[in-house]
Amino acid sequence: MNAAEWKEKLSRVGESFSSAISGAAAGNIAEVELQFLGRKGELALLLRDLGSFTIEEKKELGRLGNELKARLVAALEARKAELGGGKSKAAAGLDLTLSGLPFPKGSLHPITQTIVRLSEAYLKLGFAMADGCHIEDDRHNFEALNFPPDHPARDMQDTFYVGVKDSSGKDMLLRTHTSPVQIRSMMAAPPPLRVFHPGRVFRSEAVDASHSFVFHQVEGLYVDRNVSMADLKWTVDAFIKDLFGSSAKVRFAPSYFPFVEPGAQVEISCVFCGGKADKCPVCKSTGWLEMLGAGMVHPNVLKACGHDPEKWSGFAFGAGVERFAMLLFGIKDMRMFYENDLRVWKQL
Ligand code: DAH
């Protein structure tokens, strides 16, 4: 083989490399590399033939051979980069058969879950959902609920006034309880009615483990002919048993709320110690937990809504959602509901 023939062979190696590399896929690039640049590859064999040439020829042909080698190496690297590092997709760390990265799944906030749970219990008992508003006037929040102006019962509910007057010149406020929904429901539709309302309420209170300036309540109202305290007791009992199981006990003790007469405080047997009252921090060893305010709708409230108290009677009840949520989820500090620490929620 003379020098011209050798050059001719070299350029053919270059050409066949070019077509091999452009058709190479990730799976066979290593083969192409071996075929042309391997120890026994086409280029290596050709360079080995240089031994039979003169020094001058060796210099020139060697240079040409090395130039081609450099070109092949560069082209090979470029193609490898194009195909993902020259490895198969799996070897490059991309395995299309793997399941995806876990997507953090959200869930309803424990307060919302509790509201849903309480609402379901009352929907089952035939109550309809009612609605109200966060910014109320004095009439709905207090007056129609039989809190006359300057009545000391207003002091039980430290009120946020919003600095706006209503049409009668009284200060608008953030509702201090869900009871205004009783008034809204009774004014919107004549009895008989049976409504339930969960919602947010606001009181100017210092925050601690059992108080917050924003919290949640539920309110229930049933007005019909001949509704009695017995209906109230049965309804509350059915609700508590639905929530905490059939062994939960309910008892009523007299209490005062201006919009009910008689008024009651409803207690349930402690769901932690089962009423055993033995060194229980939750019920403070009394065996009972105070859960609801309730009573028979005061005649003045029916009158304020335009209904005849001789014809209609009803019961109402209200309770704090956070208190139920604390029992249902075993949470001891109410502030946890608003801090939203996912480390806590993930344990529920
Ligand atoms: N609204 C009362 C409060 O926030 C709770 C309450 C007590 C609601 C008795 C009622 C009820 O409907 O009958 O303290």
Coordinates of N, CA, C and O and ligand atoms in Angstrom, one line a residue, residues 157 176-179 182 203 217 219-220 257 259-260 264 293-295 316-319, ligand 1:
Q157 N -69.8 38.9 76.3 CA -69.3 38.7 74.9 C -68.5 40.0 74.5 O -69.1 40.9 74.0
T176 N -70.5 38.0 67.7 CA -69.8 37.4 68.8 C -70.2 35.9 69.0 O -69.7 35.2 69.8
H177 N -71.3 35.5 68.3 CA -71.8 34.2 68.4 C -72.6 33.9 67.1 O -72.8 34.7 66.3
T178 N -72.9 32.6 66.9 CA -73.7 32.2 65.7 C -75.2 32.4 66.0 O -76.0 32.2 65.0
S179 N -75.6 32.8 67.2 CA -77.0 32.9 67.5 C -77.8 33.9 66.6 O -79.0 33.8 66.4
Q182 N -80.3 32.5 64.2 CA -81.6 32.2 64.6 C -82.6 33.3 64.1 O -83.6 33.0 63.6
R203 N -64.4 37.4 69.2 CA -64.5 38.1 70.5 C -63.2 38.7 70.9 O -62.1 38.1 70.6
Q217 N -68.4 28.3 65.9 CA -69.5 27.8 66.7 C -70.5 27.1 65.7 O -70.4 27.3 64.5
E219 N -74.8 26.4 65.6 CA -76.0 26.9 66.1 C -77.2 26.0 65.6 O -77.2 25.7 64.4
G220 N -78.1 25.6 66.4 CA -79.3 24.9 65.9 C -80.5 25.6 66.4 O -80.6 26.2 67.5
F257 N -78.9 32.3 79.4 CA -78.7 33.0 78.2 C -79.9 33.8 77.9 O -81.0 33.3 78.0
F259 N -81.6 34.7 75.4 CA -82.5 34.4 74.3 C -83.2 33.0 74.5 O -83.9 32.6 73.7
V260 N -83.0 32.4 75.7 CA -83.7 31.1 76.0 C -84.3 31.2 77.4 O -83.7 31.8 78.3
A264 N -80.1 26.2 79.5 CA -79.4 25.0 80.1 C -77.9 25.0 79.6 O -77.6 25.5 78.5
G293 N -74.5 25.2 75.0 CA -75.5 26.0 75.7 C -76.8 25.7 74.9 O -76.8 25.5 73.7
A294 N -78.0 25.7 75.7 CA -79.2 25.4 75.0 C -80.4 25.9 75.8 O -80.2 26.5 76.9
G295 N -81.6 25.8 75.2 CA -82.8 26.2 76.0 C -83.9 26.3 75.1 O -83.9 26.1 73.8
A316 N -83.3 26.0 71.0 CA -82.1 26.5 70.3 C -80.9 25.9 71.1 O -81.0 25.6 72.3
F317 N -79.8 25.7 70.4 CA -78.6 25.3 71.1 C -77.4 25.8 70.3 O -77.4 26.2 69.1
G318 N -76.3 26.0 71.0 CA -75.0 26.5 70.4 C -73.8 25.8 71.1 O -73.9 25.5 72.2
A319 N -72.8 25.7 70.3 CA -71.6 25.1 70.9 C -70.3 25.5 70.1 O -70.4 25.9 69.0
Ligands
DAH1 N1 -74.7 32.0 71.8 C1 -74.2 31.4 73.1 C2 -72.8 31.8 73.3 O1 -72.1 32.1 72.4 C3 -74.3 29.9 73.0 C4 -75.8 29.5 73.1 C5 -76.4 29.2 74.3 C6 -76.5 29.3 71.9 C7 -77.7 28.8 74.4 C8 -77.8 28.9 72.0 C9 -78.4 28.7 73.2 O2 -78.6 28.7 70.9 O3 -79.7 28.2 73.2 O4 -72.4 31.8 74.4

